[in-house]
Amino acid sequence: MLTTTIPAASPVQAPSASAAGPRAQPEAIVIGSGFGGLAAAVRLGARGYRVTVLEKLDAPGGRAYVHRQDGFTFDAGPTVITAPFLFEELWALCGRRMADDVDLRPVAPFYRIRFDDGTTFDYSGDEQAMRAEVARLAPDDVRGYENFLKASEAIYKVGFEQLGHVPFDHWSDMARALPQLVKLEGYRTVYSLASKHVRDERLRVVLTFQSLLVGGNPFATTSVYCLIAFLERRWGVHFAMGGTGSLVRGLVSLIEGQGGCVRCQQPVAEITVHDGRATGVRLADGRTLRADVVVSNADSAWTYRHLIAPEHRRRWTNRRIEKARYSMSLFVWYFGTRRQYPEVAHHTIALGPRYRPLLTDIFERKHLAEDFSLYLHRPTATDPSLAPQGCDAFYVLSPVPHLQSGTDWQRQAEPYRLAIQQRLQATLLPDLERQIVTSRMLTPQDFQDRLSSFHGAAFGLEPVLMQSAWFRPHNRSEDIDRLYLVGAGTHPGAGLPGVLSSARILDTVVPHADSLALRHAN
């Protein structure tokens, strides 16, 4: 991992025009090196900017940070890679092939869903295999499932292909999209749309849990997110050999190849604003960096609430930010075992005894329940190099309320981890307690303190209808000129396709560097 740092120096100023010739290459600063920030940096570099990415942590990646301990490699965050063409585009912008740097492998099945009674469902991209799985689980719902998939495809073609990379700068943009969204029943929730087509409660769960992977409650999230089902069918689910961190390293190499840089351990304290325009950033150590454009890949609520002075914000006031609805948070336990569990799939969704009531506890009551549903990631099913020989690497993720629950995670983390361990030992990982050789945890408090997530919400604003598209913080700031936002908290939303698409939108809303250089020269 690259951990380049800015050397101590006097305040840094952007180059300016001189009598000797035209202005130097325009400067762009990107705050945060998550996938949205790294993709933004590549796209800005391709448009003529000299880009500096500033990262708070000691290595790039943001939520895609990599932990290494005791011979094990743990991806901190994203592990489900869909729409790989969005990554391939970034390499192509630099005249390179992603396949030369990153080895993406398809994962089959996409997910193995384990119900509380031990019944399993293998969710895949194979049309015949899926029809057989549906027929085995809910024989009366095969036709309904096929109709749901057709609905998902229709939503995908509008929500992803047509609108996923389009900025929603004005209310008229939303008005133009509204008839299509109404026709596609975007006013329904994810669960409501699935329930329209299938009757079996277990199959409804199979068709709706994916919205949780982007921070949405399927009982409240707009059915536009049903596009995920067809997105996965169309492009597959993949894993990067060496871990998701190999994609981070590849993107950093692209940025450096363009003449940009990624500078770590450089927390930003403030986005500087003059006459309504972003002019650069002030670092936590007091130094100022000047820029022609600023892009924030930090959490959108955190960006407005903590990095921009209130007098510069008309729309995203403190009151509005604090009244908004936020996604759930996550409890993540990373662990390695001295033995392997070959019967466990790469991605397992281990459901608990409750579905809707548990989600009500998490999203509405903000209550840390005693039961849980889990996502178990076993990357060594695909890439054994991520653990010592004969061992397995895991992380298990439990959706939990964000910090407005009042949970004291310093006190609660270990008992909660132990409860998850006992559940896994009783269901999927026999003798787990004696097999663990390394362990670490990530709690909602870490999402706030380490990753600067408002309220410790793991996915930013909750993706309900009135916080989607035009209603989300815009990719081009409504309040400040030449400030742009990418990542999960802006349009189109969370998940790797969403954050990569948010960076794609910059091609539309950020002026080309040549036009800025000409303007300064004149």
Short mmCIF file of C-alpha atoms in Angstrom, two decimals:
data_model
loop_
_atom_site.label_atom_id
_atom_site.label_comp_id
_atom_site.label_asym_id
_atom_site.label_seq_id
_atom_site.Cartn_x
_atom_site.Cartn_y
_atom_site.Cartn_z
CA MET A 1 0.00 0.00 0.00
CA LEU A 2 1.22 3.51 -0.80
CA THR A 3 1.52 5.83 2.16
CA THR A 4 3.11 8.87 0.57
CA THR A 5 2.85 11.97 2.77
CA ILE A 6 3.16 15.68 2.17
CA PRO A 7 6.46 16.97 3.55
CA ALA A 8 6.18 19.67 6.16
CA ALA A 9 6.23 23.02 4.43
CA SER A 10 4.81 26.51 4.37
CA PRO A 11 1.25 26.96 3.09
CA VAL A 12 0.99 25.66 -0.46
CA GLN A 13 -0.46 27.94 -3.14
CA ALA A 14 -1.82 26.92 -6.52
CA PRO A 15 0.21 28.07 -9.52
CA SER A 16 -0.90 31.39 -10.96
CA ALA A 17 -0.69 33.08 -14.34
CA SER A 18 2.45 35.02 -15.07
CA ALA A 19 3.73 37.38 -17.73
CA ALA A 20 5.98 34.60 -18.98
CA GLY A 21 3.11 32.50 -20.33
CA PRO A 22 -0.28 30.92 -19.75
CA ARG A 23 -1.36 29.51 -16.44
CA ALA A 24 0.04 26.14 -15.36
CA GLN A 25 -2.05 22.97 -15.30
CA PRO A 26 -5.23 23.50 -13.21
CA GLU A 27 -5.24 21.84 -9.80
CA ALA A 28 -7.87 19.53 -8.33
CA ILE A 29 -8.03 18.29 -4.76
CA VAL A 30 -9.96 15.12 -3.91
CA ILE A 31 -10.81 14.56 -0.25
CA GLY A 32 -10.80 10.85 0.56
CA SER A 33 -9.40 7.84 -1.26
CA GLY A 34 -12.38 5.50 -1.27
CA PHE A 35 -13.43 4.09 -4.62
CA GLY A 36 -15.44 7.22 -5.40
CA GLY A 37 -12.46 9.48 -4.72
CA LEU A 38 -9.95 7.36 -6.61
CA ALA A 39 -12.28 7.07 -9.61
CA ALA A 40 -12.87 10.84 -9.49
CA ALA A 41 -9.12 11.45 -9.46
CA VAL A 42 -8.59 9.27 -12.54
CA ARG A 43 -11.39 11.02 -14.43
CA LEU A 44 -10.12 14.50 -13.47
CA GLY A 45 -6.60 13.51 -14.49
CA ALA A 46 -7.94 12.38 -17.87
CA ARG A 47 -9.59 15.81 -18.23
CA GLY A 48 -6.34 17.67 -17.78
CA TYR A 49 -6.16 18.37 -14.04
CA ARG A 50 -3.18 17.81 -11.81
CA VAL A 51 -4.82 15.87 -9.00
CA THR A 52 -3.93 15.51 -5.33
CA VAL A 53 -5.89 12.98 -3.29
CA LEU A 54 -5.84 13.60 0.46
CA GLU A 55 -6.50 10.64 2.75
CA LYS A 56 -7.00 10.76 6.52
CA LEU A 57 -5.83 7.18 7.11
CA ASP A 58 -2.31 5.77 6.73
CA ALA A 59 -3.15 3.97 3.46
CA PRO A 60 -5.59 4.49 0.58
CA GLY A 61 -8.99 2.85 0.28
CA GLY A 62 -11.30 4.52 2.78
CA ARG A 63 -13.95 1.89 3.50
CA ALA A 64 -11.91 -0.37 1.20
CA TYR A 65 -8.93 -0.23 3.56
CA VAL A 66 -6.92 -3.44 3.94
CA HIS A 67 -5.99 -4.97 7.31
CA ARG A 68 -3.05 -7.37 7.49
CA GLN A 69 -2.26 -9.30 10.64
CA ASP A 70 -0.77 -12.65 11.60
CA GLY A 71 -0.40 -13.68 7.96
CA PHE A 72 -4.05 -12.96 7.09
CA THR A 73 -5.35 -10.27 4.70
CA PHE A 74 -8.76 -8.76 5.43
CA ASP A 75 -10.63 -6.41 3.11
CA ALA A 76 -12.22 -3.90 5.46
CA GLY A 77 -15.24 -3.14 3.31
CA PRO A 78 -16.54 -3.79 -0.21
CA THR A 79 -16.30 -7.42 -1.29
CA VAL A 80 -19.09 -7.75 -3.89
CA ILE A 81 -17.87 -6.44 -7.25
CA THR A 82 -20.51 -5.98 -9.94
CA ALA A 83 -20.51 -3.92 -13.18
CA PRO A 84 -16.76 -4.43 -13.73
CA PHE A 85 -16.95 -2.32 -16.89
CA LEU A 86 -17.04 0.76 -14.65
CA PHE A 87 -13.54 -0.14 -13.44
CA GLU A 88 -12.40 -1.08 -16.95
CA GLU A 89 -13.42 2.41 -18.15
CA LEU A 90 -10.96 3.97 -15.70
CA TRP A 91 -8.07 1.91 -17.00
CA ALA A 92 -9.09 2.71 -20.60
CA LEU A 93 -9.00 6.45 -19.82
CA CYS A 94 -5.31 5.95 -19.03
CA GLY A 95 -4.61 3.87 -22.14
CA ARG A 96 -4.25 0.71 -20.10
CA ARG A 97 -6.05 -2.62 -19.60
CA MET A 98 -7.40 -3.47 -16.18
CA ALA A 99 -6.75 -7.17 -16.85
CA ASP A 100 -3.00 -6.40 -16.93
CA ASP A 101 -3.15 -5.14 -13.33
CA VAL A 102 -6.12 -6.82 -11.65
CA ASP A 103 -7.34 -10.42 -11.89
CA LEU A 104 -11.13 -10.45 -11.45
CA ARG A 105 -12.70 -13.87 -10.91
CA PRO A 106 -16.42 -14.66 -11.17
CA VAL A 107 -17.99 -15.99 -7.98
CA ALA A 108 -20.55 -18.80 -8.15
CA PRO A 109 -22.98 -18.92 -6.55
CA PHE A 110 -23.29 -15.17 -6.07
CA TYR A 111 -24.64 -15.81 -2.56
CA ARG A 112 -25.74 -18.81 -0.54
CA ILE A 113 -28.73 -17.83 1.56
CA ARG A 114 -29.19 -19.88 4.71
CA PHE A 115 -32.56 -19.59 6.40
CA ASP A 116 -32.94 -19.97 10.14
CA ASP A 117 -34.27 -23.51 9.77
CA GLY A 118 -31.16 -24.60 7.85
CA THR A 119 -32.73 -24.49 4.37
CA THR A 120 -30.39 -23.01 1.77
CA PHE A 121 -30.84 -21.22 -1.55
CA ASP A 122 -27.98 -20.75 -4.02
CA TYR A 123 -28.45 -17.39 -5.75
CA SER A 124 -26.56 -17.24 -9.05
CA GLY A 125 -26.52 -15.76 -12.53
CA ASP A 126 -27.35 -19.06 -14.19
CA GLU A 127 -30.88 -18.76 -15.57
CA GLN A 128 -31.68 -22.49 -15.45
CA ALA A 129 -30.09 -23.01 -12.04
CA MET A 130 -32.06 -20.09 -10.59
CA ARG A 131 -35.33 -21.38 -12.01
CA ALA A 132 -34.58 -24.77 -10.43
CA GLU A 133 -33.75 -23.18 -7.06
CA VAL A 134 -36.98 -21.17 -7.11
CA ALA A 135 -38.96 -24.28 -8.07
CA ARG A 136 -37.38 -26.20 -5.19
CA LEU A 137 -38.12 -23.45 -2.66
CA ALA A 138 -41.45 -22.12 -3.95
CA PRO A 139 -42.78 -24.09 -6.95
CA ASP A 140 -45.86 -21.87 -7.34
CA ASP A 141 -43.68 -18.76 -7.70
CA VAL A 142 -41.52 -19.63 -10.72
CA ARG A 143 -43.53 -17.47 -13.11
CA GLY A 144 -43.72 -14.68 -10.53
CA TYR A 145 -39.96 -14.78 -10.13
CA GLU A 146 -39.50 -14.46 -13.89
CA ASN A 147 -41.89 -11.48 -13.92
CA PHE A 148 -39.92 -9.88 -11.07
CA LEU A 149 -36.73 -10.28 -13.08
CA LYS A 150 -38.40 -8.61 -16.07
CA ALA A 151 -39.41 -5.71 -13.83
CA SER A 152 -35.84 -5.54 -12.51
CA GLU A 153 -34.51 -5.37 -16.07
CA ALA A 154 -36.88 -2.54 -16.97
CA ILE A 155 -35.84 -0.58 -13.87
CA TYR A 156 -32.16 -1.27 -14.63
CA LYS A 157 -32.47 0.13 -18.15
CA VAL A 158 -33.91 3.39 -16.81
CA GLY A 159 -32.45 3.71 -13.31
CA PHE A 160 -28.93 2.55 -14.13
CA GLU A 161 -28.32 2.88 -17.86
CA GLN A 162 -30.24 6.13 -18.38
CA LEU A 163 -30.15 7.93 -15.02
CA GLY A 164 -27.27 6.39 -13.05
CA HIS A 165 -24.63 8.71 -14.53
CA VAL A 166 -26.82 11.79 -15.05
CA PRO A 167 -26.58 14.71 -12.60
CA PHE A 168 -29.82 15.78 -10.95
CA ASP A 169 -28.92 19.46 -10.64
CA HIS A 170 -32.40 20.92 -11.03
CA TRP A 171 -35.91 19.96 -9.97
CA SER A 172 -36.77 19.78 -13.67
CA ASP A 173 -34.34 16.86 -14.03
CA MET A 174 -36.43 14.98 -11.49
CA ALA A 175 -39.66 16.06 -13.17
CA ARG A 176 -38.48 14.65 -16.51
CA ALA A 177 -37.58 11.31 -14.91
CA LEU A 178 -40.75 11.07 -12.82
CA PRO A 179 -43.12 9.63 -15.47
CA GLN A 180 -40.75 6.76 -16.17
CA LEU A 181 -40.20 6.09 -12.47
CA VAL A 182 -43.96 6.10 -11.84
CA LYS A 183 -44.50 3.71 -14.75
CA LEU A 184 -41.87 1.41 -13.23
CA GLU A 185 -43.59 1.68 -9.82
CA GLY A 186 -40.69 3.51 -8.18
CA TYR A 187 -43.16 4.67 -5.54
CA ARG A 188 -43.26 1.11 -4.21
CA THR A 189 -40.67 -0.23 -1.81
CA VAL A 190 -38.26 -3.02 -2.72
CA TYR A 191 -40.25 -5.48 -0.62
CA SER A 192 -43.58 -4.29 -2.04
CA LEU A 193 -42.46 -4.85 -5.62
CA ALA A 194 -41.15 -8.34 -4.82
CA SER A 195 -44.38 -9.16 -2.99
CA LYS A 196 -46.40 -8.12 -6.04
CA HIS A 197 -44.78 -10.94 -8.00
CA VAL A 198 -44.07 -13.76 -5.51
CA ARG A 199 -46.00 -15.11 -2.53
CA ASP A 200 -43.52 -17.30 -0.68
CA GLU A 201 -42.08 -15.33 2.23
CA ARG A 202 -38.65 -16.96 1.92
CA LEU A 203 -38.44 -16.06 -1.77
CA ARG A 204 -39.43 -12.48 -0.97
CA VAL A 205 -36.43 -12.35 1.35
CA VAL A 206 -34.16 -13.80 -1.37
CA LEU A 207 -35.28 -11.07 -3.77
CA THR A 208 -34.95 -8.15 -1.34
CA PHE A 209 -31.92 -8.60 0.91
CA GLN A 210 -29.59 -6.96 -1.66
CA SER A 211 -30.87 -3.50 -0.74
CA LEU A 212 -29.24 -4.02 2.65
CA LEU A 213 -25.88 -4.24 0.85
CA VAL A 214 -26.33 -0.57 -0.11
CA GLY A 215 -27.68 0.54 3.26
CA GLY A 216 -31.39 0.37 2.52
CA ASN A 217 -34.26 -1.18 4.45
CA PRO A 218 -36.17 -3.23 1.82
CA PHE A 219 -39.41 -2.22 3.56
CA ALA A 220 -38.67 1.50 3.07
CA THR A 221 -36.18 1.75 0.18
CA THR A 222 -37.55 2.77 -3.20
CA SER A 223 -38.08 -0.16 -5.57
CA VAL A 224 -35.64 1.49 -8.00
CA TYR A 225 -33.04 -0.54 -6.10
CA CYS A 226 -34.65 -3.73 -7.45
CA LEU A 227 -32.39 -3.05 -10.44
CA ILE A 228 -29.64 -4.81 -8.46
CA ALA A 229 -31.14 -8.21 -9.34
CA PHE A 230 -30.74 -7.62 -13.07
CA LEU A 231 -27.44 -5.78 -12.64
CA GLU A 232 -25.99 -8.91 -11.03
CA ARG A 233 -27.58 -11.17 -13.67
CA ARG A 234 -26.20 -8.95 -16.48
CA TRP A 235 -22.65 -8.45 -15.20
CA GLY A 236 -22.08 -11.16 -12.61
CA VAL A 237 -20.52 -11.00 -9.15
CA HIS A 238 -16.73 -10.96 -9.04
CA PHE A 239 -13.82 -10.96 -6.62
CA ALA A 240 -10.40 -9.41 -7.14
CA MET A 241 -7.55 -11.83 -6.54
CA GLY A 242 -5.40 -10.50 -3.74
CA GLY A 243 -8.48 -8.89 -2.27
CA THR A 244 -10.40 -5.71 -3.07
CA GLY A 245 -7.27 -3.83 -2.07
CA SER A 246 -5.71 -4.88 -5.39
CA LEU A 247 -8.24 -2.60 -7.12
CA VAL A 248 -7.24 0.24 -4.79
CA ARG A 249 -3.57 -0.27 -5.60
CA GLY A 250 -4.36 -0.40 -9.31
CA LEU A 251 -6.27 2.89 -9.18
CA VAL A 252 -3.48 4.58 -7.24
CA SER A 253 -1.04 3.48 -9.95
CA LEU A 254 -3.31 5.03 -12.60
CA ILE A 255 -3.39 8.34 -10.72
CA GLU A 256 0.37 8.40 -10.33
CA GLY A 257 0.78 7.52 -14.01
CA GLN A 258 -1.23 10.64 -14.85
CA GLY A 259 1.09 12.79 -12.75
CA GLY A 260 -1.23 12.96 -9.74
CA CYS A 261 -0.55 11.74 -6.22
CA VAL A 262 -2.26 10.15 -3.24
CA ARG A 263 -1.12 11.61 0.08
CA CYS A 264 -2.01 9.72 3.23
CA GLN A 265 -2.23 10.81 6.88
CA GLN A 266 -3.50 14.19 5.67
CA PRO A 267 -6.86 14.82 7.39
CA VAL A 268 -8.79 17.78 6.02
CA ALA A 269 -10.23 20.16 8.59
CA GLU A 270 -12.04 22.59 6.27
CA ILE A 271 -12.95 23.27 2.65
CA THR A 272 -12.01 26.89 2.10
CA VAL A 273 -14.57 29.10 0.38
CA HIS A 274 -14.25 32.63 -1.02
CA ASP A 275 -17.06 34.55 -2.72
CA GLY A 276 -19.17 31.40 -2.88
CA ARG A 277 -16.47 29.31 -4.55
CA ALA A 278 -14.35 26.47 -3.20
CA THR A 279 -10.71 27.56 -3.25
CA GLY A 280 -8.97 24.60 -1.62
CA VAL A 281 -8.66 22.99 1.80
CA ARG A 282 -7.15 23.61 5.20
CA LEU A 283 -5.45 20.55 6.69
CA ALA A 284 -5.72 19.55 10.32
CA ASP A 285 -2.15 20.78 10.90
CA GLY A 286 -3.12 24.28 9.70
CA ARG A 287 -1.56 24.23 6.23
CA THR A 288 -3.63 25.44 3.30
CA LEU A 289 -3.72 23.84 -0.13
CA ARG A 290 -5.19 25.84 -3.00
CA ALA A 291 -7.12 24.30 -5.88
CA ASP A 292 -9.28 25.20 -8.86
CA VAL A 293 -11.82 22.50 -8.03
CA VAL A 294 -12.46 20.46 -4.89
CA VAL A 295 -14.11 17.03 -4.89
CA SER A 296 -15.24 15.48 -1.61
CA ASN A 297 -15.41 11.71 -1.36
CA ALA A 298 -16.02 12.09 2.37
CA ASP A 299 -19.50 11.25 3.63
CA SER A 300 -21.79 13.96 2.20
CA ALA A 301 -23.42 14.82 5.54
CA TRP A 302 -19.99 14.96 7.20
CA THR A 303 -18.68 17.14 4.37
CA TYR A 304 -21.39 19.76 4.81
CA ARG A 305 -21.68 19.55 8.60
CA HIS A 306 -17.99 19.47 9.53
CA LEU A 307 -15.89 20.68 6.58
CA ILE A 308 -17.83 23.76 5.45
CA ALA A 309 -18.60 26.76 7.65
CA PRO A 310 -22.37 27.32 8.20
CA GLU A 311 -22.34 30.73 6.52
CA HIS A 312 -21.51 29.08 3.20
CA ARG A 313 -24.45 26.66 3.33
CA ARG A 314 -27.95 27.70 2.31
CA ARG A 315 -29.49 24.33 1.49
CA TRP A 316 -27.50 21.90 3.58
CA THR A 317 -27.90 23.63 6.92
CA ASN A 318 -27.06 21.97 10.23
CA ARG A 319 -30.76 21.53 10.91
CA ARG A 320 -31.44 19.84 7.59
CA ILE A 321 -28.45 17.50 7.96
CA GLU A 322 -29.43 16.50 11.47
CA LYS A 323 -33.09 15.88 10.53
CA ALA A 324 -32.26 13.64 7.57
CA ARG A 325 -32.65 9.86 7.70
CA TYR A 326 -29.47 7.80 7.73
CA SER A 327 -28.67 4.22 6.82
CA MET A 328 -27.98 1.54 9.36
CA SER A 329 -24.47 0.98 10.59
CA LEU A 330 -22.47 -2.23 10.70
CA PHE A 331 -20.68 -4.38 13.21
CA VAL A 332 -17.87 -6.22 11.42
CA TRP A 333 -15.75 -8.98 12.92
CA TYR A 334 -12.63 -10.07 11.00
CA PHE A 335 -11.12 -13.39 12.02
CA GLY A 336 -8.82 -16.12 10.79
CA THR A 337 -9.03 -19.83 11.55
CA ARG A 338 -6.32 -22.48 11.77
CA ARG A 339 -8.47 -24.87 9.77
CA GLN A 340 -10.46 -24.50 6.54
CA TYR A 341 -14.23 -24.69 6.08
CA PRO A 342 -14.54 -25.81 2.43
CA GLU A 343 -18.30 -26.31 2.67
CA VAL A 344 -18.83 -22.56 3.27
CA ALA A 345 -19.45 -20.46 0.13
CA HIS A 346 -17.55 -17.27 -0.70
CA HIS A 347 -20.62 -15.15 0.18
CA THR A 348 -23.17 -16.46 2.68
CA ILE A 349 -26.29 -14.66 3.92
CA ALA A 350 -27.14 -16.29 7.25
CA LEU A 351 -30.66 -15.22 8.19
CA GLY A 352 -31.90 -15.14 11.74
CA PRO A 353 -35.36 -15.99 13.09
CA ARG A 354 -36.81 -12.54 12.23
CA TYR A 355 -36.67 -10.44 9.06
CA ARG A 356 -39.05 -7.47 9.09
CA PRO A 357 -39.14 -7.10 12.90
CA LEU A 358 -35.33 -7.12 13.03
CA LEU A 359 -35.13 -4.43 10.36
CA THR A 360 -37.71 -2.39 12.27
CA ASP A 361 -35.46 -2.63 15.34
CA ILE A 362 -32.44 -1.49 13.32
CA PHE A 363 -33.90 1.29 11.16
CA GLU A 364 -36.90 2.62 13.09
CA ARG A 365 -36.55 1.75 16.77
CA LYS A 366 -32.75 2.05 16.62
CA HIS A 367 -32.55 -0.80 19.08
CA LEU A 368 -29.66 -3.27 19.23
CA ALA A 369 -31.51 -6.59 19.14
CA GLU A 370 -30.28 -9.86 20.60
CA ASP A 371 -30.83 -11.74 17.32
CA PHE A 372 -29.25 -10.87 13.98
CA SER A 373 -28.92 -11.76 10.32
CA LEU A 374 -25.35 -11.99 9.05
CA TYR A 375 -23.28 -11.69 5.91
CA LEU A 376 -20.33 -14.09 6.11
CA HIS A 377 -17.45 -13.45 3.71
CA ARG A 378 -14.95 -16.26 3.09
CA PRO A 379 -12.54 -14.84 0.47
CA THR A 380 -10.21 -17.82 0.75
CA ALA A 381 -12.92 -19.83 -1.03
CA THR A 382 -11.66 -18.03 -4.16
CA ASP A 383 -8.18 -16.84 -3.19
CA PRO A 384 -6.34 -19.07 -0.65
CA SER A 385 -3.37 -16.66 -0.63
CA LEU A 386 -5.28 -14.37 1.75
CA ALA A 387 -4.55 -16.73 4.66
CA PRO A 388 -1.63 -18.93 5.71
CA GLN A 389 -1.60 -22.40 4.19
CA GLY A 390 -4.39 -24.60 5.54
CA CYS A 391 -6.21 -21.62 7.10
CA ASP A 392 -9.29 -19.54 6.22
CA ALA A 393 -9.89 -15.79 6.37
CA PHE A 394 -13.37 -14.47 7.21
CA TYR A 395 -15.30 -11.43 8.03
CA VAL A 396 -18.84 -11.44 9.32
CA LEU A 397 -21.01 -8.36 9.07
CA SER A 398 -24.11 -7.65 11.14
CA PRO A 399 -26.41 -4.70 10.31
CA VAL A 400 -26.96 -2.66 13.47
CA PRO A 401 -28.46 0.75 14.31
CA HIS A 402 -26.28 3.81 13.81
CA LEU A 403 -25.08 5.84 16.79
CA GLN A 404 -28.41 7.52 17.47
CA SER A 405 -29.25 4.24 19.20
CA GLY A 406 -27.08 5.37 22.11
CA THR A 407 -25.29 2.00 22.21
CA ASP A 408 -22.00 2.14 24.11
CA TRP A 409 -19.86 0.12 21.71
CA GLN A 410 -16.80 0.25 23.92
CA ARG A 411 -18.75 -1.84 26.40
CA GLN A 412 -20.98 -3.76 24.00
CA ALA A 413 -18.57 -4.80 21.23
CA GLU A 414 -17.10 -7.92 22.84
CA PRO A 415 -20.41 -9.39 24.11
CA TYR A 416 -21.92 -8.80 20.67
CA ARG A 417 -18.93 -10.43 18.96
CA LEU A 418 -19.20 -13.40 21.27
CA ALA A 419 -22.91 -13.80 20.47
CA ILE A 420 -22.10 -13.83 16.75
CA GLN A 421 -19.33 -16.36 17.33
CA GLN A 422 -21.73 -18.66 19.14
CA ARG A 423 -24.30 -18.32 16.36
CA LEU A 424 -21.74 -19.12 13.65
CA GLN A 425 -20.42 -22.06 15.63
CA ALA A 426 -23.93 -23.49 15.96
CA THR A 427 -24.78 -23.08 12.27
CA LEU A 428 -21.92 -22.73 9.78
CA LEU A 429 -18.52 -22.98 11.48
CA PRO A 430 -18.33 -25.91 13.91
CA ASP A 431 -15.70 -25.72 16.66
CA LEU A 432 -15.10 -22.07 15.74
CA GLU A 433 -14.09 -20.96 19.24
CA ARG A 434 -11.07 -23.28 19.28
CA GLN A 435 -10.07 -22.54 15.67
CA ILE A 436 -9.68 -18.74 15.86
CA VAL A 437 -6.08 -17.55 15.59
CA THR A 438 -6.53 -13.82 14.86
CA SER A 439 -9.35 -11.33 15.34
CA ARG A 440 -10.32 -7.66 15.07
CA MET A 441 -13.57 -5.64 15.10
CA LEU A 442 -15.12 -2.57 13.47
CA THR A 443 -18.08 -0.91 15.23
CA PRO A 444 -20.42 2.02 14.44
CA GLN A 445 -18.18 4.15 16.65
CA ASP A 446 -15.29 3.37 14.28
CA PHE A 447 -17.41 4.37 11.30
CA GLN A 448 -17.78 7.79 12.89
CA ASP A 449 -14.33 8.27 14.44
CA ARG A 450 -12.15 6.51 11.87
CA LEU A 451 -14.16 6.85 8.65
CA SER A 452 -15.92 10.19 9.35
CA SER A 453 -19.42 8.84 8.80
CA PHE A 454 -22.18 11.05 10.20
CA HIS A 455 -23.84 9.22 13.14
CA GLY A 456 -21.62 6.25 12.22
CA ALA A 457 -24.05 5.38 9.40
CA ALA A 458 -22.17 2.98 7.15
CA PHE A 459 -23.83 4.06 3.88
CA GLY A 460 -24.69 7.73 4.44
CA LEU A 461 -28.21 8.94 3.77
CA GLU A 462 -30.85 6.20 3.77
CA PRO A 463 -31.99 5.52 0.16
CA VAL A 464 -35.69 6.25 0.62
CA LEU A 465 -37.59 7.93 -2.24
CA MET A 466 -37.42 11.44 -0.76
CA GLN A 467 -33.65 11.11 -0.31
CA SER A 468 -32.91 9.80 -3.79
CA ALA A 469 -31.84 11.46 -7.08
CA TRP A 470 -32.55 15.23 -6.89
CA PHE A 471 -33.34 14.95 -3.17
CA ARG A 472 -29.82 13.71 -2.31
CA PRO A 473 -26.87 16.09 -1.96
CA HIS A 474 -26.02 16.91 -5.56
CA ASN A 475 -22.82 15.87 -7.33
CA ARG A 476 -22.32 19.56 -8.13
CA SER A 477 -22.79 21.35 -4.82
CA GLU A 478 -25.96 23.41 -4.63
CA ASP A 479 -24.32 25.82 -2.21
CA ILE A 480 -20.73 26.27 -3.39
CA ASP A 481 -19.28 26.76 -6.86
CA ARG A 482 -16.53 24.33 -7.95
CA LEU A 483 -17.26 21.94 -5.10
CA TYR A 484 -18.31 18.45 -6.18
CA LEU A 485 -19.39 15.35 -4.29
CA VAL A 486 -18.84 11.67 -5.06
CA GLY A 487 -19.42 8.50 -3.10
CA ALA A 488 -22.29 6.75 -1.33
CA GLY A 489 -23.88 9.91 0.10
CA THR A 490 -24.61 11.59 -3.21
CA HIS A 491 -26.39 10.53 -6.44
CA PRO A 492 -26.84 7.73 -7.43
CA GLY A 493 -26.04 6.09 -4.06
CA ALA A 494 -24.08 3.39 -2.26
CA GLY A 495 -22.51 0.20 -3.60
CA LEU A 496 -19.55 0.01 -5.96
CA PRO A 497 -21.59 0.69 -9.13
CA GLY A 498 -23.16 3.69 -7.41
CA VAL A 499 -19.95 5.31 -6.18
CA LEU A 500 -18.16 4.68 -9.49
CA SER A 501 -21.13 6.20 -11.34
CA SER A 502 -20.99 9.27 -9.08
CA ALA A 503 -17.42 9.83 -10.29
CA ARG A 504 -18.56 9.29 -13.87
CA ILE A 505 -20.97 12.22 -13.44
CA LEU A 506 -17.98 14.55 -12.96
CA ASP A 507 -17.33 14.27 -16.71
CA THR A 508 -20.59 16.18 -17.15
CA VAL A 509 -20.46 18.76 -14.34
CA VAL A 510 -16.76 19.64 -13.91
CA PRO A 511 -15.34 22.01 -16.54
CA HIS A 512 -12.48 20.62 -18.62
CA ALA A 513 -9.10 21.78 -17.34
CA ASP A 514 -8.36 23.44 -20.68
CA SER A 515 -11.31 25.81 -20.26
CA LEU A 516 -10.15 26.84 -16.79
CA ALA A 517 -6.56 27.36 -17.95
CA LEU A 518 -7.80 29.53 -20.83
CA ARG A 519 -10.04 31.54 -18.53
CA HIS A 520 -7.13 32.26 -16.18
CA ALA A 521 -4.80 33.08 -19.05
CA ASN A 522 -7.26 35.68 -20.35
#
